[in-house]
mmCIF file of C-alpha atoms and ligand atoms in Angstrom:
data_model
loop_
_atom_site.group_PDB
_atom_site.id
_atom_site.type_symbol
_atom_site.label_atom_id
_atom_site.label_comp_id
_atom_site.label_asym_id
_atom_site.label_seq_id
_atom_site.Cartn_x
_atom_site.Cartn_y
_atom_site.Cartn_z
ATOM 1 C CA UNK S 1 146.550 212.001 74.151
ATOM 2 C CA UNK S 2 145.845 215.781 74.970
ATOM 3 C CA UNK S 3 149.233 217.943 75.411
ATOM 4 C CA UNK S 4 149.166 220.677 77.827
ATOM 5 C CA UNK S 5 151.669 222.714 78.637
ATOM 6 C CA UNK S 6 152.559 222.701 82.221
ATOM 7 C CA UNK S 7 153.853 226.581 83.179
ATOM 8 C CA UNK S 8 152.428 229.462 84.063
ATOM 9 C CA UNK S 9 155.201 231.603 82.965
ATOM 10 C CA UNK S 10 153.116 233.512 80.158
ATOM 11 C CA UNK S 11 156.434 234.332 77.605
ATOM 12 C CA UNK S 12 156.020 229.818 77.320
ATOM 13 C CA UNK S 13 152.639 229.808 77.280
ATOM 14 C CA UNK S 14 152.358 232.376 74.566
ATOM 15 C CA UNK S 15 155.115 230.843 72.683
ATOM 16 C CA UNK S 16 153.608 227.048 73.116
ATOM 17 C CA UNK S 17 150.324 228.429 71.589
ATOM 18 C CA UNK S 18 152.810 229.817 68.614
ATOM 19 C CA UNK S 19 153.538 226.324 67.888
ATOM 20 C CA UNK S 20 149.852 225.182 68.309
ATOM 21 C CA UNK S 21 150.702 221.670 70.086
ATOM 22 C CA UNK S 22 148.542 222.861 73.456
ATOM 23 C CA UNK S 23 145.495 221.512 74.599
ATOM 24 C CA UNK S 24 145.493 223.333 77.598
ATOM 25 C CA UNK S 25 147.887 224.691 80.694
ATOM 26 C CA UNK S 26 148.174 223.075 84.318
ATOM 27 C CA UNK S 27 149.190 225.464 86.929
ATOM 28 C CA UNK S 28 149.874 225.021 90.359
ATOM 29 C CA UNK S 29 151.362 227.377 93.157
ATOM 30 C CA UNK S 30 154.921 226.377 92.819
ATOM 31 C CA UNK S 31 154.886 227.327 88.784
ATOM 32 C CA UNK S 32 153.208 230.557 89.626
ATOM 33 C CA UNK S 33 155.772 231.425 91.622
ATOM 34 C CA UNK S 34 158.723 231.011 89.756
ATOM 35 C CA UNK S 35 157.189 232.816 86.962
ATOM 36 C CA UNK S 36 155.953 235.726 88.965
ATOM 37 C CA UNK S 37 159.798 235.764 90.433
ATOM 38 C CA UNK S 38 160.949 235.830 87.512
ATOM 39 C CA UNK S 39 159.270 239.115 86.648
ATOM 40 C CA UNK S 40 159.666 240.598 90.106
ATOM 41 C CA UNK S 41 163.758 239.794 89.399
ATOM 42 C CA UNK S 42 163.410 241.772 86.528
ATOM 43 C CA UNK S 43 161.921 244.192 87.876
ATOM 44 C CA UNK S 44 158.677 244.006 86.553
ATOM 45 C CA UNK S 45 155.689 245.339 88.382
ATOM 46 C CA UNK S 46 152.881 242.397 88.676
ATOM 47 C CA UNK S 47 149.235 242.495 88.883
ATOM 48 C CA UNK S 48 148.432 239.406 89.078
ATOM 49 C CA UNK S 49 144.701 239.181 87.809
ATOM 50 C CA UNK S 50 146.291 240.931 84.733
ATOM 51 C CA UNK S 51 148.665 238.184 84.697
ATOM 52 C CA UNK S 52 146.144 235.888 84.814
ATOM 53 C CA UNK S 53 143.428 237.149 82.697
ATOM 54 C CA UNK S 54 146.263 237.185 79.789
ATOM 55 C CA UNK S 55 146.513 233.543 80.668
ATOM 56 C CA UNK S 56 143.630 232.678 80.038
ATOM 57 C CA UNK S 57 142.734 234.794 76.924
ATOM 58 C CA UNK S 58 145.516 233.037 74.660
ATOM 59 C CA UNK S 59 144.017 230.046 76.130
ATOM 60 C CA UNK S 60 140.389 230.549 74.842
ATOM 61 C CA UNK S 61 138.892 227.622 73.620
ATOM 62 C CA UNK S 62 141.401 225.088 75.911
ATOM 63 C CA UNK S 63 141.423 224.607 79.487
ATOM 64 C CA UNK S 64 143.332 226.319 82.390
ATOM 65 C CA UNK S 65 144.301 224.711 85.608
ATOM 66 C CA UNK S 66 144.292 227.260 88.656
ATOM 67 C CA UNK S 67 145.272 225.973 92.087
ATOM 68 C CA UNK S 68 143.645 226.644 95.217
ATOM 69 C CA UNK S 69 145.729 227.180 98.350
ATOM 70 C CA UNK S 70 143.819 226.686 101.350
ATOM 71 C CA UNK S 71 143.991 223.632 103.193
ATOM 72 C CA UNK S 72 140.665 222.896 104.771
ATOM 73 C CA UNK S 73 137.501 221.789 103.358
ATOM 74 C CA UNK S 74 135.752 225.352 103.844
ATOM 75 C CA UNK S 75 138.584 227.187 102.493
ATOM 76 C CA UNK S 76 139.245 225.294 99.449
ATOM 77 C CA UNK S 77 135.618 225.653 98.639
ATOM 78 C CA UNK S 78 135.294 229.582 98.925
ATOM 79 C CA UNK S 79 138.744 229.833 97.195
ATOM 80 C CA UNK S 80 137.631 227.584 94.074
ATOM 81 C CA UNK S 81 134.329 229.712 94.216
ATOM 82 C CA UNK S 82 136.237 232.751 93.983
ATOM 83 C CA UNK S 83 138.782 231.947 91.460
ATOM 84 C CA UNK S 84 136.042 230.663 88.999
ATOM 85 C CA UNK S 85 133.763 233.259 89.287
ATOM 86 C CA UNK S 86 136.954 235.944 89.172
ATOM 87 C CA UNK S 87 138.722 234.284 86.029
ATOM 88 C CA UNK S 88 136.111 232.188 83.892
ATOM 89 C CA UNK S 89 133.945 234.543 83.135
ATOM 90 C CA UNK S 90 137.351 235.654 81.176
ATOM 91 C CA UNK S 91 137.145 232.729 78.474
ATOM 92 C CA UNK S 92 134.940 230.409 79.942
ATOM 93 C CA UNK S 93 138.232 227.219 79.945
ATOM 94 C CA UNK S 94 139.078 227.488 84.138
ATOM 95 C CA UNK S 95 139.453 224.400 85.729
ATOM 96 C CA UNK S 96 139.646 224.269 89.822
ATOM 97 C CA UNK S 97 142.720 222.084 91.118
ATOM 98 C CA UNK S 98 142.187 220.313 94.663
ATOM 99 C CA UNK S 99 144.520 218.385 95.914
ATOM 100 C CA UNK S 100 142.860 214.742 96.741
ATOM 101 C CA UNK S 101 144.533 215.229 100.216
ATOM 102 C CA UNK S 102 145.724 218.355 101.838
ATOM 103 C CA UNK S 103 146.674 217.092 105.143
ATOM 104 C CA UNK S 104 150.588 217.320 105.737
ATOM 105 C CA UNK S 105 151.259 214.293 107.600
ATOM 106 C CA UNK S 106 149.933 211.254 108.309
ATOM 107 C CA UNK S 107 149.051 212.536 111.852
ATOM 108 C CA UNK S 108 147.230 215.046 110.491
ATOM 109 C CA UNK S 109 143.373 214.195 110.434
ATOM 110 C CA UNK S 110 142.207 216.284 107.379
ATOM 111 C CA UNK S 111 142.622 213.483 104.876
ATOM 112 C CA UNK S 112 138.834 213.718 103.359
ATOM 113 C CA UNK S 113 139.239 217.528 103.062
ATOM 114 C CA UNK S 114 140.120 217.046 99.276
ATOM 115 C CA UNK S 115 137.470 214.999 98.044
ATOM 116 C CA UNK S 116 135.190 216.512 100.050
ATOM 117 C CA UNK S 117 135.260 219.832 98.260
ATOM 118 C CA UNK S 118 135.564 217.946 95.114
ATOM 119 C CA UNK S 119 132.371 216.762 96.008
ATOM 120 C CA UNK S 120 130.871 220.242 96.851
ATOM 121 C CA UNK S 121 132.460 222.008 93.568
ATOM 122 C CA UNK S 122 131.501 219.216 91.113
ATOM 123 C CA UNK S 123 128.099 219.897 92.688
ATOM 124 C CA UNK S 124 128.154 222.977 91.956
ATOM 125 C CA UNK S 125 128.987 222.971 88.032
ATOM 126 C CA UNK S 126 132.608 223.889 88.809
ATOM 127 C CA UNK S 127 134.949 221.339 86.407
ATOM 128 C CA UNK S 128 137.926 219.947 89.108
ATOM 129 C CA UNK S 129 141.693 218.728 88.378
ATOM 130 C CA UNK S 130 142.048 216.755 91.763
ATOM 131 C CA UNK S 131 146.026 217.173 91.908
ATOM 132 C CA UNK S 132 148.825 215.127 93.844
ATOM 133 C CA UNK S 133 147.789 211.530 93.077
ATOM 134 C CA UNK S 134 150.480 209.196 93.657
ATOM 135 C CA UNK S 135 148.319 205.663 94.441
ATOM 136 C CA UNK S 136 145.478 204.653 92.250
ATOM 137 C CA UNK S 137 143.002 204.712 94.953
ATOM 138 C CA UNK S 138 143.155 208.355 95.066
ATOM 139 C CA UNK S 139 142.413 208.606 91.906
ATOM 140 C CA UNK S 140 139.279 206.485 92.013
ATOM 141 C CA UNK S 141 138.087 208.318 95.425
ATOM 142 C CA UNK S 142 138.224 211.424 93.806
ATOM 143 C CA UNK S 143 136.670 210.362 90.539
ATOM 144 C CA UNK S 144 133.815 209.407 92.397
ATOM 145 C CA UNK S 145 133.340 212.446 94.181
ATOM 146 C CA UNK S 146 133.406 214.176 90.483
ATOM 147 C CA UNK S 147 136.393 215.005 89.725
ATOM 148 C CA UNK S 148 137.024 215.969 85.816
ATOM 149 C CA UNK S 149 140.483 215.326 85.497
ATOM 150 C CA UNK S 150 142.919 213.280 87.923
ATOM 151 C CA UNK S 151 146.774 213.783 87.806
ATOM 152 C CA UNK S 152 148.899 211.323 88.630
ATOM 153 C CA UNK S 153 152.190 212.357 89.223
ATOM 154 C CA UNK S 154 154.549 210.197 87.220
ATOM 155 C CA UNK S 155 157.728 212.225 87.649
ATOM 156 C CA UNK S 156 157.850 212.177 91.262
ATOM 157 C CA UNK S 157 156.599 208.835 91.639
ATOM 158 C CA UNK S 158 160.199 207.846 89.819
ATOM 159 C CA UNK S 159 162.361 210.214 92.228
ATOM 160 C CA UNK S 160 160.383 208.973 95.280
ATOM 161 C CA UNK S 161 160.992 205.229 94.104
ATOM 162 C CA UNK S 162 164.993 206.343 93.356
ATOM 163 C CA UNK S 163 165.623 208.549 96.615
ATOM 164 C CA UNK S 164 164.204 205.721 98.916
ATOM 165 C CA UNK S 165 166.607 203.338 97.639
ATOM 166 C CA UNK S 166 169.588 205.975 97.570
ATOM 167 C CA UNK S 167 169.625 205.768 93.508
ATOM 168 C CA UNK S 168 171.690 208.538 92.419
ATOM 169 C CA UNK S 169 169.858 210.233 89.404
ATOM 170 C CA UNK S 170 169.127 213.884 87.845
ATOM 171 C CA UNK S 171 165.357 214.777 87.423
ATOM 172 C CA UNK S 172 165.057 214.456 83.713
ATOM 173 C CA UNK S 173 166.881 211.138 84.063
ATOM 174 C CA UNK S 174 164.620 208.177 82.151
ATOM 175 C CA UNK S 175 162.492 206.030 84.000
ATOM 176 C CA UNK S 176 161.428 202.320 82.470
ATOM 177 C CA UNK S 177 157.773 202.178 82.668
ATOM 178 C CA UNK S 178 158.134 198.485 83.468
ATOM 179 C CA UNK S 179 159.864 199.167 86.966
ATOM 180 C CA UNK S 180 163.459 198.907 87.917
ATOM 181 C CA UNK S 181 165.557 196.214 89.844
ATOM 182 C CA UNK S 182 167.919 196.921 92.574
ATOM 183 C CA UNK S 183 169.847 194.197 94.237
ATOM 184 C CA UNK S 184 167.650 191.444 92.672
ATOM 185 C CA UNK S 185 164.563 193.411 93.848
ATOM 186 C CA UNK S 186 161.568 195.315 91.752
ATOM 187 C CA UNK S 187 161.408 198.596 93.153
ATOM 188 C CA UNK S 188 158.104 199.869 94.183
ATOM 189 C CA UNK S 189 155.784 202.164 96.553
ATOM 190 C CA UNK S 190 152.233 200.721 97.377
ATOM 191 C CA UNK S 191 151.971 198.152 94.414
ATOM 192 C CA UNK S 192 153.222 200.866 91.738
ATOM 193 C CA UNK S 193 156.544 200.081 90.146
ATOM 194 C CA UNK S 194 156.904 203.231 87.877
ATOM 195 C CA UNK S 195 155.278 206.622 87.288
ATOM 196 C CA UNK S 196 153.998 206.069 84.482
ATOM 197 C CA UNK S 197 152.835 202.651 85.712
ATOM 198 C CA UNK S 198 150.885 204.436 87.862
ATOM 199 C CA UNK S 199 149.178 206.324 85.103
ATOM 200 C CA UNK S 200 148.284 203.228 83.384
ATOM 201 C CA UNK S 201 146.920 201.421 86.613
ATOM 202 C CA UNK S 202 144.908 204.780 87.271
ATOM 203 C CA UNK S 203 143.763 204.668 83.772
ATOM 204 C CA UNK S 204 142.453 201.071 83.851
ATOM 205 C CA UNK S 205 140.786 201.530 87.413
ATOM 206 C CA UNK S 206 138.493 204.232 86.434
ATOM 207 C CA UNK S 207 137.673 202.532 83.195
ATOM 208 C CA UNK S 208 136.384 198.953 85.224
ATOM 209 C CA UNK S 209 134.336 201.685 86.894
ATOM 210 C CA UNK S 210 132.819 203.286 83.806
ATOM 211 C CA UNK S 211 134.188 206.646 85.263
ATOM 212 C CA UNK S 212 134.474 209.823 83.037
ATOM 213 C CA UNK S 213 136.778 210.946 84.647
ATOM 214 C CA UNK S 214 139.754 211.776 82.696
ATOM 215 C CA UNK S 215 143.613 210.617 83.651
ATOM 216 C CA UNK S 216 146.061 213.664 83.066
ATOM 217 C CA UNK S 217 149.460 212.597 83.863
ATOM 218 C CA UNK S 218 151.205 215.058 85.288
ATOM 219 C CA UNK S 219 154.967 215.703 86.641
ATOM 220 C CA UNK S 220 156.537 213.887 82.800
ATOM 221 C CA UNK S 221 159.874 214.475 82.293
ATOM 222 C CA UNK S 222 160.942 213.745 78.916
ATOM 223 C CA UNK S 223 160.058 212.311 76.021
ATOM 224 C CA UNK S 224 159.937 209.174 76.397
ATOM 225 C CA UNK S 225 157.881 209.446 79.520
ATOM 226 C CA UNK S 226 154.930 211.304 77.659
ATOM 227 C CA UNK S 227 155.001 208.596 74.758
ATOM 228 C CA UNK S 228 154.777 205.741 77.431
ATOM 229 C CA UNK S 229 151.895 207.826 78.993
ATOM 230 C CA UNK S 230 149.917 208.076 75.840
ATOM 231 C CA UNK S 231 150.506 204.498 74.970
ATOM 232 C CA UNK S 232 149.031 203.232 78.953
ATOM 233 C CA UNK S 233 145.955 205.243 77.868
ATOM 234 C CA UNK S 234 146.876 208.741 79.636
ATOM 235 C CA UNK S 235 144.261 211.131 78.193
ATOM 236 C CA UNK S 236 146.070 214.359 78.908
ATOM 237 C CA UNK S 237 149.853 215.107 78.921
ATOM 238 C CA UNK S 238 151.257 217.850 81.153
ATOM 239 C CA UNK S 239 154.493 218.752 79.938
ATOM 240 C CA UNK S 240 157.052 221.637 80.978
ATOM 241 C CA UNK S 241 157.947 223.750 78.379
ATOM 242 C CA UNK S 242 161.472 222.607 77.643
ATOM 243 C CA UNK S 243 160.683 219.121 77.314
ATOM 244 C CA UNK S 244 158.146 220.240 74.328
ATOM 245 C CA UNK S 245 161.114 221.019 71.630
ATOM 246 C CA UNK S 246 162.294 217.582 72.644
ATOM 247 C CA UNK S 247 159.561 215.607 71.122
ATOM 248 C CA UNK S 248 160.621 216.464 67.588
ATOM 249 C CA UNK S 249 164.513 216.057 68.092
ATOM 250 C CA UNK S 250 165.920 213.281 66.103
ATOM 251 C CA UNK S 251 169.709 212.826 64.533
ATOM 252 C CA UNK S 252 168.348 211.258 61.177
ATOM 253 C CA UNK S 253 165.763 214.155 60.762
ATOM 254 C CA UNK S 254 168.383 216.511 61.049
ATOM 255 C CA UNK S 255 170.375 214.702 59.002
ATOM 256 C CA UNK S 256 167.651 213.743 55.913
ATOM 257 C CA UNK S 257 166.889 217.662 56.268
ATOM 258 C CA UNK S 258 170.213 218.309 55.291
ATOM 259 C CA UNK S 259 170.479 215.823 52.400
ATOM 260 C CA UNK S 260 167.283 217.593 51.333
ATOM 261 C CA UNK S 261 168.304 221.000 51.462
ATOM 262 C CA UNK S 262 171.060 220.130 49.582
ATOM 263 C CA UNK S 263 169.540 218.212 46.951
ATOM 264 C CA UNK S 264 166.850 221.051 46.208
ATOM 265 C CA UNK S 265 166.377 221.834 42.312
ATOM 266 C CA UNK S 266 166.822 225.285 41.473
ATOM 267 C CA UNK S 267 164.221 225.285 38.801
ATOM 268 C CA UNK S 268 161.863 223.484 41.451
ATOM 269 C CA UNK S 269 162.557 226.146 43.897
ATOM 270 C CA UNK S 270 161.941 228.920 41.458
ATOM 271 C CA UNK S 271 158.701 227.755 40.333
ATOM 272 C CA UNK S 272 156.958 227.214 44.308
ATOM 273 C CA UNK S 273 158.888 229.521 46.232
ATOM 274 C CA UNK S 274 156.275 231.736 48.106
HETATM 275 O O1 G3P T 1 151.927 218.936 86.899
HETATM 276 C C1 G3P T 1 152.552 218.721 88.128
HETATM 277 C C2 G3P T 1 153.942 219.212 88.025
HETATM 278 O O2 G3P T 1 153.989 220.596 87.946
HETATM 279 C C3 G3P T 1 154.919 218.678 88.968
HETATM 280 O O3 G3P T 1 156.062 218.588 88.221
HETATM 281 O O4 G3P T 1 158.431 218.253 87.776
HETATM 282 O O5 G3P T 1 157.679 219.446 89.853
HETATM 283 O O6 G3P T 1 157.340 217.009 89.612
HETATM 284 P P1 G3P T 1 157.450 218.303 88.920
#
């Protein structure tokens, strides 16, 4: 499984591509706010192409996410338009993000607005992350209108299935892949019992239909999370920043690194230090 980092505050980025674990960086307009208000607390002036363009440099060579905003089929179509031909010319690694379904409500009619510029992007050469996926069937519509990447959104798929049935958690709380029962019942929303059960029903759909398309699950929490996603198949991890360090945290590392460091041989050491 691919790990991206999932940010776009640049001082993680740039220090995630220190470490040389990312594959690539999701965006999307909530991230790019808190980063950018971050710097505005500060103080800090903020052009944002700048901001962007820096992005996208370290990135070279690994894909970037960038979200459009607009809601309607015409508008998501100039914006992703705009923000390829502004920002990949940069490194040549943008991706456009569409969400499968921008309407707001259920009453609202716009629900084909997503794949539809899918559709007319994909057409047009322009790789898409179709975003917000939380049923399988979203992922397969969108897919099939060309869609390079689908994310899933495991996290929230776990707080939705918690907050419905007043389950008192915290956000990075663990999730069993394999569902969770509540008063003798399996919890569940639309045939999915966890997030990362979604991931793995996404994954299996678009493989029965010999589609390309690649699953990035999105929205992990913790570790445990992204290992369950890479063993249902996930091709892409999104991760936030904090949860990266947290992959390599174990007590009996720390504590055979200490044995070791203890036990070191001074002629040994003399010999191969650097
Ligand atoms: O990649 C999608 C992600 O940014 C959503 O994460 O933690 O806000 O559910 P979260």
């Amino acid at each position: 499984m691919k790990i991206f980092i999932d940010s776009a505050d640049l001082d993680e980025i740039k220090q995630a591509y220190v470490w040389g674990v990312c594959d690539g960086i999701t965006t999307n307009p909530s991230l790019l706010k808190k980063a950018v208000d971050v710097r505005k607390k500060k103080g800090q002036k903020l052009d944002i192409k700048s901001y962007l363009t820096e992005i996208l440099k370290i990135a070279k060579g690994t894909p970037v996410s960038l979200e459009v905003t607009e809601r309607t089929v015409k508008g998501m179509i100039e914006q992703g338009k705009k923000l390829y031909a502004l920002f990949n010319p940069i490194a040549h690694n943008v991706l456009i993000k569409i969400p499968v379904n921008p309407a707001l409500n259920a009453a609202d009619t716009n629900h084909f607005e997503g794949i539809a510029a899918i559709k007319a992007l994909s057409n047009a050469k322009i790789p898409v992350n179709c975003t917000l996926i939380f049923i399988p069937e979203q992922a397969l519509l969108a897919a099939k209108a060309g869609a390079k990447i689908v994310s899933p959104f495991a996290g929230r798929i776990d707080d939705y299935l918690r907050t419905t049935n007043a389950i008192k958690f915290d956000k990075s709380d663990y999730f069993p892949a394999h569902g969770w029962m509540e008063k003798g019942r399996l919890l569940s929303d639309h045939g999915v019992v966890s997030g990362v059960d979604l991931v793995r029903q996404c994954v299996q759909i678009l493989k029965n239909a010999n589609l390309k398309t690649e699953v990035l699950a999105a929205s992990l929490r913790n570790p445990r999370q992204v290992r369950e996603a890479a063993l249902v198949g996930a091709h892409i991890g999104t991760i936030p920043f904090t949860v990266i360090p947290d992959l390599l945290k174990h007590s009996k590392t720390y504590e055979g690194m200490a044995t070791f460091t203890n036990d070191v041989v001074k002629e040994y050491l003399e010999l191969t230090k650097g």
